[in-house]
Short mmCIF file of C-alpha atoms in Angstrom, two decimals:
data_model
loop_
_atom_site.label_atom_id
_atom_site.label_comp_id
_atom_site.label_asym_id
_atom_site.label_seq_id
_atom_site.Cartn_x
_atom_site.Cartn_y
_atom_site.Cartn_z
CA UNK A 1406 94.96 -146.01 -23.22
CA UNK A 1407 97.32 -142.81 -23.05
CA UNK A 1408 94.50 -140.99 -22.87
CA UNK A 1409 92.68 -142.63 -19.80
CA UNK A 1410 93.76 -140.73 -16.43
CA UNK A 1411 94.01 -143.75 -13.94
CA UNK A 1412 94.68 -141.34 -11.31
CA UNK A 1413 90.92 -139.85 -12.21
CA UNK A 1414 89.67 -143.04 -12.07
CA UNK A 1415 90.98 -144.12 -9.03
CA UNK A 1416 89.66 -141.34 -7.94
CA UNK A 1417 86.27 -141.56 -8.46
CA UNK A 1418 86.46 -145.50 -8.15
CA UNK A 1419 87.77 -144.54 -4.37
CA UNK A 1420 84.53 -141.62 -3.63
CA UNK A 1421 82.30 -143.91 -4.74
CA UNK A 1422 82.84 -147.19 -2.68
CA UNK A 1423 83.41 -144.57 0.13
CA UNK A 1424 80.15 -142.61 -0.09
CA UNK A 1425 78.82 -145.62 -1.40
CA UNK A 1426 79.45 -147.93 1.73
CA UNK A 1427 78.23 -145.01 3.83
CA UNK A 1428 75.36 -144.34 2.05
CA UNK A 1429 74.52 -148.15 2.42
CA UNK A 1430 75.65 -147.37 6.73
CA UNK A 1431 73.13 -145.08 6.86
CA UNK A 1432 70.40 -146.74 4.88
CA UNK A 1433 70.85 -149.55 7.38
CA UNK A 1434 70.38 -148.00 10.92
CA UNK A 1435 67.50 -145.97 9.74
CA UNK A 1436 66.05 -149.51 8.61
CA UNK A 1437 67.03 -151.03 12.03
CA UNK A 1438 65.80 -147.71 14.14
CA UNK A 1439 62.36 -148.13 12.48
CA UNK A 1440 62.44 -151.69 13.85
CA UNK A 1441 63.32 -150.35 17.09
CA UNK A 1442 60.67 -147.62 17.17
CA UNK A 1443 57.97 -150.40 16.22
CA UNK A 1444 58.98 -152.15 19.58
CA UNK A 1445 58.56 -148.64 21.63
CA UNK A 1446 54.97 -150.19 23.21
CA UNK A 1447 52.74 -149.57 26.59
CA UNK A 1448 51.60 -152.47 27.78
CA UNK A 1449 47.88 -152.60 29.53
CA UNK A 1450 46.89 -155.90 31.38
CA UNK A 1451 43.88 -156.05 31.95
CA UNK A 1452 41.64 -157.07 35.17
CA UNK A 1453 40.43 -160.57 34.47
CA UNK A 1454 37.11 -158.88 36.41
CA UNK A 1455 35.64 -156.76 33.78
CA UNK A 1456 33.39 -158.51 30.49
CA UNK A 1457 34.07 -158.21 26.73
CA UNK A 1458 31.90 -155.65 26.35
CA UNK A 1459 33.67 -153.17 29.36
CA UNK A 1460 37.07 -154.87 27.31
CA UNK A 1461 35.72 -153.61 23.92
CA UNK A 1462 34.61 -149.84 25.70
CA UNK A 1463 38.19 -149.65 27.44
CA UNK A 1464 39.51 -150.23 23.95
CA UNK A 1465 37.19 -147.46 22.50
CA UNK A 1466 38.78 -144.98 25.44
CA UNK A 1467 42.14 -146.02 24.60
CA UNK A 1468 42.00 -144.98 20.70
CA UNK A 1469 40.54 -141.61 22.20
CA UNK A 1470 43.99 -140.90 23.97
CA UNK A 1471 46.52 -138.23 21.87
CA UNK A 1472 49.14 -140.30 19.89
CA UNK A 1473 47.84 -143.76 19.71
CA UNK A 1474 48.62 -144.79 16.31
CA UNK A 1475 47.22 -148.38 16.54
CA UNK A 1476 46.65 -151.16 19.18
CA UNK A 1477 46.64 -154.63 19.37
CA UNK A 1478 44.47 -156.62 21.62
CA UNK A 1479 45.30 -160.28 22.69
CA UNK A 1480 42.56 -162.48 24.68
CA UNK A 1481 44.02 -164.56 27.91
CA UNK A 1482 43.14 -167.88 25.29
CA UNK A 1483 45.17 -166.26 22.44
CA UNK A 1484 48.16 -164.92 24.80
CA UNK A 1485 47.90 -168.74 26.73
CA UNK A 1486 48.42 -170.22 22.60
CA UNK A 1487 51.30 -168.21 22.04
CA UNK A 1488 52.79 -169.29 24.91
CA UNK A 1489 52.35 -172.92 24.56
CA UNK A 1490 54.37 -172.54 20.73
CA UNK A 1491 57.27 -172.42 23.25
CA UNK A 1492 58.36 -175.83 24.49
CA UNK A 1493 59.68 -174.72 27.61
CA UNK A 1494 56.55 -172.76 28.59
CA UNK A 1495 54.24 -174.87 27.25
CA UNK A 1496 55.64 -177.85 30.10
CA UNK A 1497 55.25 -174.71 33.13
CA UNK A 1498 51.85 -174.47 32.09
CA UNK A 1499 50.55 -177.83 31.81
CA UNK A 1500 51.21 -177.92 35.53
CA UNK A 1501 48.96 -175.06 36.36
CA UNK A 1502 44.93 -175.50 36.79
CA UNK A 1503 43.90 -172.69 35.23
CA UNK A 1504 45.35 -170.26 32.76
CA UNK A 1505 47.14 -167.49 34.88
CA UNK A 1506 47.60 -164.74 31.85
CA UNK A 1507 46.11 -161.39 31.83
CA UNK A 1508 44.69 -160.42 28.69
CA UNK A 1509 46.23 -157.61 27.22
CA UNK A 1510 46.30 -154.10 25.12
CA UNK A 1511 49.55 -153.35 23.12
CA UNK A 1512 49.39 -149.45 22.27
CA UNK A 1513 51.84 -148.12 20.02
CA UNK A 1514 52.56 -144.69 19.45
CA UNK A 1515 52.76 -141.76 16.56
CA UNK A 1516 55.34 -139.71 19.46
CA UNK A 1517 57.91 -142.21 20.66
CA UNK A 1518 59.45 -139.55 23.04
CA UNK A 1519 60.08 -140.59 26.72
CA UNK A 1520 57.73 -137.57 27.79
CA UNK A 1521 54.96 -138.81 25.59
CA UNK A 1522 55.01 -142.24 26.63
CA UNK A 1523 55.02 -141.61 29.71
CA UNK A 1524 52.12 -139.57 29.76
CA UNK A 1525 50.42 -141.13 28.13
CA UNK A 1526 51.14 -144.30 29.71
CA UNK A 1527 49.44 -142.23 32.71
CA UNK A 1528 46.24 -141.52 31.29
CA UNK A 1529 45.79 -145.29 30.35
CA UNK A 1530 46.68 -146.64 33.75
CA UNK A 1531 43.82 -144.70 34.91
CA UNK A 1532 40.87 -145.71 32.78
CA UNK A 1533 38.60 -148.40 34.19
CA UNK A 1534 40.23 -152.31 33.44
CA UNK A 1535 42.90 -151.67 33.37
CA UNK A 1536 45.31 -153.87 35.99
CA UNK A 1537 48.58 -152.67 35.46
CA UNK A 1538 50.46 -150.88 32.99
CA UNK A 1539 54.22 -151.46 31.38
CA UNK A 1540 55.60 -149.33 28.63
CA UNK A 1541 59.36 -148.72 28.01
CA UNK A 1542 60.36 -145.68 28.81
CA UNK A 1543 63.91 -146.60 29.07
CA UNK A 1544 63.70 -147.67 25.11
CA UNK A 1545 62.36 -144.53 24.77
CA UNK A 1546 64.92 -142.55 25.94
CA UNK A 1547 67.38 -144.91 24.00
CA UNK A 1548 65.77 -144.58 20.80
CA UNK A 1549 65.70 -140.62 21.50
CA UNK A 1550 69.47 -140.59 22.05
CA UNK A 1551 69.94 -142.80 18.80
CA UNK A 1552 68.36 -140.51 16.58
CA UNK A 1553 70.12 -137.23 17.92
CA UNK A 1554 73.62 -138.87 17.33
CA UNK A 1555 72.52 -140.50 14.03
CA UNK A 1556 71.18 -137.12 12.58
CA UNK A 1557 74.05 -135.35 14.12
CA UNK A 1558 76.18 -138.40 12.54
CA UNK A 1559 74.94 -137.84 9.38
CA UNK A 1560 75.42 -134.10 9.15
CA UNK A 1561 79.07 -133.89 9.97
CA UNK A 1562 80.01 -137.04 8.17
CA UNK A 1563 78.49 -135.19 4.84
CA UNK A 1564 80.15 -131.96 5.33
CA UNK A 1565 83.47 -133.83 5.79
CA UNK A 1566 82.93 -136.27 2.40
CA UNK A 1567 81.95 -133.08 0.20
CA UNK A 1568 85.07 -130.92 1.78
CA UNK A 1569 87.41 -133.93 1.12
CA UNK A 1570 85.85 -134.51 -2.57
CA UNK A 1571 86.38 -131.09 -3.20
CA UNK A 1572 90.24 -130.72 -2.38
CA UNK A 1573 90.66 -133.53 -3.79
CA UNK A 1574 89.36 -132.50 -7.38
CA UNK A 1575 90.79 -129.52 -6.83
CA UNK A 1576 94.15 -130.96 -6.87
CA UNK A 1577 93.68 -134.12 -9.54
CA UNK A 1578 92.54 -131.07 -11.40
CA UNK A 1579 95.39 -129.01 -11.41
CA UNK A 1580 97.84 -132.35 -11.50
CA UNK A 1581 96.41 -133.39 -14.76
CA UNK A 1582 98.25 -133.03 -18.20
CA UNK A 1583 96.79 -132.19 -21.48
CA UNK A 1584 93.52 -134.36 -21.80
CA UNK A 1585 90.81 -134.43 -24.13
CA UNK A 1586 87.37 -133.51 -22.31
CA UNK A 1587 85.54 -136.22 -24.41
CA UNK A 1588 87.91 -138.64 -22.45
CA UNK A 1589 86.71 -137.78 -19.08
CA UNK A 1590 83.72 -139.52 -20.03
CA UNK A 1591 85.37 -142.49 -20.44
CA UNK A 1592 86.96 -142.21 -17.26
CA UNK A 1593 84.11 -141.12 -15.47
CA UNK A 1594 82.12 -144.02 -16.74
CA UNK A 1595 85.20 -146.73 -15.90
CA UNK A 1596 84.84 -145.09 -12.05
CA UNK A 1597 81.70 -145.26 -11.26
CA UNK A 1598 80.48 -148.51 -12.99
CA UNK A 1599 84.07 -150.65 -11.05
CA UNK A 1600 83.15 -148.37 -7.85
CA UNK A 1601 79.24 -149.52 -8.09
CA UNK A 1602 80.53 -153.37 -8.80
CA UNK A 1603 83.05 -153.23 -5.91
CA UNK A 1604 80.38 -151.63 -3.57
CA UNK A 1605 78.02 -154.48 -4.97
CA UNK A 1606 80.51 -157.19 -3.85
CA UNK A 1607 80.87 -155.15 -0.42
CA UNK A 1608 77.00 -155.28 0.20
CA UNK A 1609 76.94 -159.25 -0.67
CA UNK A 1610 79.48 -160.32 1.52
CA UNK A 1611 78.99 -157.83 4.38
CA UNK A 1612 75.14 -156.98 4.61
CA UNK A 1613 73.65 -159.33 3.37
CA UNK A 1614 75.85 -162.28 4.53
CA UNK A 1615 76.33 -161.09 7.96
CA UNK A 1616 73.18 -159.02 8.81
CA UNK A 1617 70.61 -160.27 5.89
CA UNK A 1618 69.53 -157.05 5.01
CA UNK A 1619 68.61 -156.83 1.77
CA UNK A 1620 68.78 -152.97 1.38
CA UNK A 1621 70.87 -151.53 -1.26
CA UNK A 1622 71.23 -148.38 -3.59
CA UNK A 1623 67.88 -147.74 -5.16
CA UNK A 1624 67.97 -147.04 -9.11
CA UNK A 1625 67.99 -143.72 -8.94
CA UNK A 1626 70.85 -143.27 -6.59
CA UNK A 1627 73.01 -145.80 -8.95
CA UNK A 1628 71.91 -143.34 -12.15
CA UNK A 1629 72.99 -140.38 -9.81
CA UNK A 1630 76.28 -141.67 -9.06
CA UNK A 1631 77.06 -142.64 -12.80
CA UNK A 1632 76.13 -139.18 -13.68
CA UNK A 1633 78.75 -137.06 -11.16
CA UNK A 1634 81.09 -139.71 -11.85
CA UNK A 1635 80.87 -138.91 -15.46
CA UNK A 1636 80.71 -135.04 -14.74
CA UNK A 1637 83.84 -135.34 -12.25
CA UNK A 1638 85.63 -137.14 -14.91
CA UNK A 1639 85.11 -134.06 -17.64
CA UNK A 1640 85.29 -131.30 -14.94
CA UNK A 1641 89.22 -132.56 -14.37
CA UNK A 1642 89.97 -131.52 -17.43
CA UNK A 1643 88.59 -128.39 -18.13
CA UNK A 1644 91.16 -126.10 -16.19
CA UNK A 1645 93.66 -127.25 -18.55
CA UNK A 1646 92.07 -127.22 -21.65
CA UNK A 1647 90.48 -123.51 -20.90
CA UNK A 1648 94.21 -122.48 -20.06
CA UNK A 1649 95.78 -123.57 -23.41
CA UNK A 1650 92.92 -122.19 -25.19
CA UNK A 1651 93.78 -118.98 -23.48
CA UNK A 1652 97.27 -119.47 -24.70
CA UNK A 1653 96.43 -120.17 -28.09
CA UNK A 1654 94.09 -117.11 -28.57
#
């Protein structure tokens, strides 16, 4: 047990929950901005005037416009069933003659930028059926703002782990006594595998209890963080050992 360097396992054990739980951060919001970029939508309600077949050429036109990547179109009978799965809606409507709601076109978009939906929100406003026309440009410029701060998030939130990591090795290295490389292995191993089953126990009781999001490390990542852990734990020692070999020669 002499051998072990607890301070070198700490060490590691310590990097790797950290980077660990922020790796596991960032995984995360990118899952839940994708979410939020599949809601990004214009909505086109269309005039209850116009036949299937002038409802099956406006869709044609639609799919023409720049940056459609796919639509959905829901009938006033299929939009009038959806509503009635809700209790409180279905009652409202039972009092009404007739069903009062539009059919409708749900475009989603390749270019989620506010200037994109927006224009192109134009265009399908002014092709023939089409009522009115909603789309969320306020989402839009949310989900622009997200991603700026997330990517700039990211960036500066790497540069400061790696800087830390490094100082810090710098100085376990130089702190550490004679060791045997071949021990650094051991130590490296001890790190990562407690980090990994301490960030495990994190991602149970904190992701997927509280937010049930089952997204964690992926295989490779664990097999990349076992292998600098191991390579951290042999690099610690090789200052010292170099230096007395030095001495000796």
């Amino acid at each position: 047990m002499k051998k072990i360097s607890f301070i070198t396992i700490a060490f590691i054990l310590v990097s790797t929950i950290s980077y660990g739980f922020f790796i596991l951060v960032l995984k995360n919001l990118s899952f839940y901005l994708s979410m939020l970029e599949d809601r990004v939508e214009i909505v086109a309600f269309i005039n209850d005037t116009i036949n299937e077949e002038q409802i099956s050429s406006l869709i044609k036109n639609i799919e023409k416009v720049d940056y459609i990547e796919k639509i959905k179109y829901t009938s006033k009978e299929q939009a009038l069933e959806e509503f009635k799965s809700n209790e409180e809606f279905a009652q409202q409507i039972k009092i009404l003659a007739e069903n009062p709601l539009p059919a409708t076109i749900d475009i989603y978009l390749t270019k989620k930028d506010p200037k994109t939906v927006k224009n192109v929100a134009e265009q399908i406003e002014n092709l023939f059926g089409v009522e009115e026309i909603f789309y969320t440009s306020i989402e839009a410029e949310n989900l622009l703002t997200i991603n700026k701060y997330f990517r700039d998030f990211s960036l500066w939130a790497n540069w400061i782990f790696f800087l830390f990591f490094i100082v810090s090795l710098i100085a376990i290295s130089l702190a550490m006594n004679d060791k045997i490389i071949v021990y650094g292995l051991v130590d490296g191993i001890i790190g990562g595998c407690a980090g990994l089953f301490f960030l495990n126990l994190i991602y149970k009781s904190l992701f997927i209890h509280n937010f049930n999001n089952k997204l964690f490390l992926t295989k490779s990542e664990v097999i990349i963080i076992l292998l600098i852990s191991i390579v951290v734990g042999v690099i610690v020692r090789i200052p010292k050992n170099v230096h007395e070999n030095k001495v000796s020669v």
